[in-house]
Amino acid sequence: MEKTRSQSMDMTTGVIWKRLLAFFFPLLFGTFFQTLYNTVDAMIVGRFVGKAGLSAVGGASAMLINLLVGFFVGISSGATVILSQYRGAGRKKEVEAAVHTAIAVALAGGLVMTLLGLFAAPPFLVLMNTPEDTMAGSVLYLRLYSLGMIPNLLYNMASGILRAAGDSKNPTGFLIAGAVVNIGLDLLFVAVLPWGVGGAAVATVLSQAVSALLSINLLTRVNEDYRLNLRRIRFEKIYLEKILAIGIPAGLRSSMYSLSNLVIQAAINGFGTDTVAAWAADGKIDALYWLLTSSLGTAVTTFVGQNFGAGNYKRVRQCVWQSTLLLVLITLLFAVPVWFFCPALFAIFTEDPEVIRIGVIMARYFCSVYLTYVLIEILSGTLIGMGDALIPTIITILGVCVLRIVWCAVFVPRIGSIQSVMFSYPLTWTVTSAAFLV
């Protein structure tokens, strides 16, 4: 069988900030195109179906998708950390065994999440106070999207394996290919054929399958210790336990973020369809910032994992300071342009003037408070890279999730404004950042 040359990167040597950026930029482009999946759905559906369709694609259904996929991405981070530490320590046999266990986890997780999405959609959307005029579209989108959970999780796990080896370029290429397919099929199924939100979901599922097939194909052909042999895919207890020991806390942390966002979405739903549509559109703009932070956070986790495995603790400490300064700079470079150009950005998603007006208020508020989040991303990524996912999980659950839920349950109903909902974000980010510093 033909083998493919590796594009892995050794992060235990070289200038730290240069290594981080060399890994960050391909990962950023990849994450950007991954974000395009749902963003393009929202843009095309908003234009061709209307604000009810936009709310169906970007509202409560998107929140549940983020909850399910976010938990598994946390699980896959366990594999990424274990593999990066093994590679940093030069333990090739352990790398080989862990790869096959990780892919088995992706297959099993994809099946479970498919079933959850198919059967839990209606009661979940009712629980979320989904507006009546968007209910049917939300159920349809969620159920169809669920059919693509296995390829979705396979891609996430395969890309995590590649990133553990320092390869962020190939996953980027696979996501670009998937995004191109997604855009083309969105235009066909929604703009040309009258398939509505169902067409957007089918386009996303097929495009995710493309990314999954390309990434698995590479793993079966690469000439490295992380090469995948399809016949060897199975659970090996020792590696499963190691992956889950890091992955489950990281997954719970991600899910608690999503759960707190679900509580906020339920509060947003109470303000009506215009506010829900504005929140959905703002979420797509806001997602651009989170792909920046998550890309650098992933780079930090991989960097720390390899250096911690190799015993280079001084480089780990230096990484914390340098990556914090990088993320502060990145935050400013994002927030300032969005503040000035957000009216034009919202016009991409909708022509409704009231939706645009509400969305601009939201976007400018968040631009002013993003810096309160920086330390959370860097310090949690560092701890996870060292193999400690428990502390970030506890701090995040208490500082972000529990506090945000309490705020929305106790204070938002009394104040009764959209600003009171938005305030829950800087409040919880500031408290959690202080906890991480301690």
GROMACS .gro file of N, CA, C and O in nm, residues 38 41 52-69 117 120-122 124-126 128-131 134-146 149 197 201 258 262 265-266 269 276 280 284:
model
  220
   38ASN      N    1  -2.197   2.539   0.977
   38ASN     CA    2  -2.324   2.588   1.029
   38ASN      C    3  -2.350   2.733   0.990
   38ASN      O    4  -2.464   2.774   0.973
   41ASP      N    5  -2.498   2.744   0.645
   41ASP     CA    6  -2.638   2.704   0.660
   41ASP      C    7  -2.724   2.823   0.702
   41ASP      O    8  -2.831   2.849   0.645
   52ALA      N    9  -3.752   3.272   1.045
   52ALA     CA   10  -3.794   3.151   1.115
   52ALA      C   11  -3.698   3.036   1.085
   52ALA      O   12  -3.662   2.959   1.173
   53GLY      N   13  -3.655   3.026   0.959
   53GLY     CA   14  -3.557   2.924   0.922
   53GLY      C   15  -3.422   2.949   0.986
   53GLY      O   16  -3.355   2.856   1.031
   54LEU      N   17  -3.382   3.077   0.993
   54LEU     CA   18  -3.255   3.113   1.058
   54LEU      C   19  -3.258   3.073   1.205
   54LEU      O   20  -3.161   3.019   1.258
   55SER      N   21  -3.370   3.097   1.271
   55SER     CA   22  -3.383   3.059   1.412
   55SER      C   23  -3.379   2.908   1.429
   55SER      O   24  -3.323   2.856   1.526
   56ALA      N   25  -3.437   2.833   1.333
   56ALA     CA   26  -3.439   2.686   1.340
   56ALA      C   27  -3.299   2.629   1.328
   56ALA      O   28  -3.262   2.534   1.396
   57VAL      N   29  -3.217   2.687   1.238
   57VAL     CA   30  -3.081   2.638   1.215
   57VAL      C   31  -2.984   2.684   1.324
   57VAL      O   32  -2.896   2.608   1.367
   58GLY      N   33  -3.000   2.807   1.370
   58GLY     CA   34  -2.902   2.863   1.463
   58GLY      C   35  -2.947   2.876   1.606
   58GLY      O   36  -2.873   2.925   1.689
   59GLY      N   37  -3.070   2.833   1.638
   59GLY     CA   38  -3.122   2.849   1.773
   59GLY      C   39  -3.098   2.730   1.862
   59GLY      O   40  -2.985   2.682   1.878
   60ALA      N   41  -3.205   2.675   1.919
   60ALA     CA   42  -3.193   2.566   2.016
   60ALA      C   43  -3.134   2.440   1.955
   60ALA      O   44  -3.061   2.366   2.022
   61SER      N   45  -3.163   2.412   1.828
   61SER     CA   46  -3.108   2.292   1.764
   61SER      C   47  -2.956   2.299   1.758
   61SER      O   48  -2.886   2.200   1.784
   62ALA      N   49  -2.902   2.417   1.726
   62ALA     CA   50  -2.758   2.434   1.723
   62ALA      C   51  -2.698   2.418   1.862
   62ALA      O   52  -2.587   2.365   1.879
   63MET      N   53  -2.773   2.463   1.964
   63MET     CA   54  -2.724   2.449   2.101
   63MET      C   55  -2.710   2.301   2.141
   63MET      O   56  -2.612   2.262   2.204
   64LEU      N   57  -2.808   2.219   2.103
   64LEU     CA   58  -2.800   2.078   2.138
   64LEU      C   59  -2.687   2.010   2.061
   64LEU      O   60  -2.614   1.926   2.116
   65ILE      N   61  -2.669   2.046   1.935
   65ILE     CA   62  -2.558   1.992   1.856
   65ILE      C   63  -2.426   2.026   1.923
   65ILE      O   64  -2.337   1.941   1.937
   66ASN      N   65  -2.412   2.152   1.966
   66ASN     CA   66  -2.288   2.192   2.033
   66ASN      C   67  -2.268   2.116   2.163
   66ASN      O   68  -2.154   2.083   2.200
   67LEU      N   69  -2.377   2.087   2.233
   67LEU     CA   70  -2.368   2.012   2.358
   67LEU      C   71  -2.315   1.871   2.334
   67LEU      O   72  -2.222   1.825   2.402
   68LEU      N   73  -2.371   1.802   2.234
   68LEU     CA   74  -2.331   1.664   2.206
   68LEU      C   75  -2.190   1.657   2.148
   68LEU      O   76  -2.105   1.581   2.194
   69VAL      N   77  -2.166   1.738   2.045
   69VAL     CA   78  -2.035   1.734   1.979
   69VAL      C   79  -1.927   1.788   2.073
   69VAL      O   80  -1.815   1.735   2.076
  117GLY      N   81  -2.978   1.225   1.920
  117GLY     CA   82  -3.031   1.331   1.836
  117GLY      C   83  -3.163   1.297   1.772
  117GLY      O   84  -3.253   1.381   1.761
  120ALA      N   85  -3.430   1.243   2.100
  120ALA     CA   86  -3.444   1.345   2.204
  120ALA      C   87  -3.481   1.482   2.149
  120ALA      O   88  -3.506   1.575   2.226
  121ALA      N   89  -3.485   1.496   2.016
  121ALA     CA   90  -3.507   1.627   1.956
  121ALA      C   91  -3.636   1.695   2.001
  121ALA      O   92  -3.633   1.808   2.053
  122PRO      N   93  -3.755   1.633   1.984
  122PRO     CA   94  -3.878   1.706   2.019
  122PRO      C   95  -3.888   1.746   2.166
  122PRO      O   96  -3.914   1.865   2.195
  124PHE      N   97  -3.656   1.790   2.386
  124PHE     CA   98  -3.553   1.889   2.418
  124PHE      C   99  -3.593   2.028   2.369
  124PHE      O  100  -3.580   2.127   2.442
  125LEU      N  101  -3.642   2.037   2.247
  125LEU     CA  102  -3.679   2.166   2.190
  125LEU      C  103  -3.798   2.227   2.263
  125LEU      O  104  -3.807   2.349   2.278
  126VAL      N  105  -3.890   2.144   2.310
  126VAL     CA  106  -4.001   2.193   2.392
  126VAL      C  107  -3.948   2.248   2.524
  126VAL      O  108  -3.989   2.355   2.571
  128MET      N  109  -3.670   2.379   2.576
  128MET     CA  110  -3.596   2.502   2.549
  128MET      C  111  -3.687   2.621   2.515
  128MET      O  112  -3.638   2.727   2.477
  129ASN      N  113  -3.817   2.601   2.525
  129ASN     CA  114  -3.912   2.709   2.492
  129ASN      C  115  -3.894   2.759   2.349
  129ASN      O  116  -3.901   2.879   2.321
  130THR      N  117  -3.866   2.667   2.258
  130THR     CA  118  -3.848   2.703   2.118
  130THR      C  119  -3.977   2.765   2.064
  130THR      O  120  -4.085   2.710   2.083
  131PRO      N  121  -3.967   2.883   1.999
  131PRO     CA  122  -4.088   2.946   1.945
  131PRO      C  123  -4.166   2.852   1.853
  131PRO      O  124  -4.107   2.774   1.778
  134THR      N  125  -4.089   2.813   1.479
  134THR     CA  126  -3.962   2.752   1.439
  134THR      C  127  -3.951   2.605   1.483
  134THR      O  128  -3.850   2.541   1.454
  135MET      N  129  -4.050   2.552   1.552
  135MET     CA  130  -4.041   2.419   1.611
  135MET      C  131  -4.022   2.310   1.505
  135MET      O  132  -3.931   2.226   1.516
  136ALA      N  133  -4.107   2.308   1.402
  136ALA     CA  134  -4.101   2.201   1.302
  136ALA      C  135  -3.965   2.201   1.232
  136ALA      O  136  -3.903   2.096   1.212
  137GLY      N  137  -3.918   2.320   1.194
  137GLY     CA  138  -3.789   2.329   1.126
  137GLY      C  139  -3.673   2.288   1.216
  137GLY      O  140  -3.578   2.223   1.171
  138SER      N  141  -3.680   2.323   1.344
  138SER     CA  142  -3.574   2.287   1.439
  138SER      C  143  -3.565   2.135   1.457
  138SER      O  144  -3.456   2.078   1.461
  139VAL      N  145  -3.682   2.069   1.470
  139VAL     CA  146  -3.685   1.923   1.485
  139VAL      C  147  -3.627   1.856   1.362
  139VAL      O  148  -3.545   1.763   1.371
  140LEU      N  149  -3.669   1.901   1.244
  140LEU     CA  150  -3.620   1.843   1.119
  140LEU      C  151  -3.469   1.859   1.106
  140LEU      O  152  -3.396   1.763   1.075
  141TYR      N  153  -3.419   1.980   1.131
  141TYR     CA  154  -3.275   2.006   1.118
  141TYR      C  155  -3.195   1.919   1.215
  141TYR      O  156  -3.093   1.860   1.179
  142LEU      N  157  -3.242   1.912   1.339
  142LEU     CA  158  -3.169   1.837   1.441
  142LEU      C  159  -3.164   1.688   1.409
  142LEU      O  160  -3.059   1.624   1.423
  143ARG      N  161  -3.275   1.632   1.365
  143ARG     CA  162  -3.278   1.489   1.336
  143ARG      C  163  -3.190   1.454   1.214
  143ARG      O  164  -3.118   1.355   1.216
  144LEU      N  165  -3.198   1.534   1.111
  144LEU     CA  166  -3.115   1.507   0.993
  144LEU      C  167  -2.967   1.525   1.025
  144LEU      O  168  -2.883   1.446   0.981
  145TYR      N  169  -2.935   1.629   1.101
  145TYR     CA  170  -2.796   1.653   1.139
  145TYR      C  171  -2.740   1.535   1.218
  145TYR      O  172  -2.624   1.498   1.204
  146SER      N  173  -2.825   1.474   1.301
  146SER     CA  174  -2.782   1.362   1.385
  146SER      C  175  -2.733   1.244   1.302
  146SER      O  176  -2.649   1.165   1.349
  149MET      N  177  -2.351   1.215   1.274
  149MET     CA  178  -2.268   1.217   1.395
  149MET      C  179  -2.146   1.126   1.385
  149MET      O  180  -2.038   1.160   1.433
  197VAL      N  181  -3.468   2.409   0.557
  197VAL     CA  182  -3.371   2.375   0.661
  197VAL      C  183  -3.327   2.229   0.649
  197VAL      O  184  -3.214   2.194   0.686
  201ALA      N  185  -2.933   2.080   0.641
  201ALA     CA  186  -2.882   1.972   0.725
  201ALA      C  187  -2.819   1.862   0.642
  201ALA      O  188  -2.711   1.811   0.676
  258SER      N  189  -2.179   2.433   2.717
  258SER     CA  190  -2.295   2.426   2.628
  258SER      C  191  -2.425   2.427   2.708
  258SER      O  192  -2.524   2.489   2.666
  262LEU      N  193  -2.734   2.673   2.687
  262LEU     CA  194  -2.872   2.631   2.665
  262LEU      C  195  -2.967   2.708   2.756
  262LEU      O  196  -3.077   2.747   2.715
  265GLN      N  197  -2.999   3.035   2.606
  265GLN     CA  198  -3.084   3.029   2.486
  265GLN      C  199  -3.232   3.025   2.526
  265GLN      O  200  -3.316   3.088   2.461
  266ALA      N  201  -3.262   2.953   2.633
  266ALA     CA  202  -3.400   2.948   2.680
  266ALA      C  203  -3.446   3.087   2.723
  266ALA      O  204  -3.561   3.127   2.697
  269ASN      N  205  -3.503   3.293   2.408
  269ASN     CA  206  -3.627   3.254   2.340
  269ASN      C  207  -3.748   3.330   2.393
  269ASN      O  208  -3.846   3.352   2.322
  276VAL      N  209  -3.429   3.607   1.895
  276VAL     CA  210  -3.370   3.474   1.870
  276VAL      C  211  -3.290   3.476   1.740
  276VAL      O  212  -3.177   3.423   1.733
  280ALA      N  213  -2.891   3.426   1.705
  280ALA     CA  214  -2.837   3.322   1.618
  280ALA      C  215  -2.733   3.380   1.523
  280ALA      O  216  -2.625   3.323   1.503
  284LYS      N  217  -2.294   3.340   1.504
  284LYS     CA  218  -2.206   3.307   1.392
  284LYS      C  219  -2.087   3.402   1.386
  284LYS      O  220  -1.975   3.362   1.354
   0.00000   0.00000   0.00000
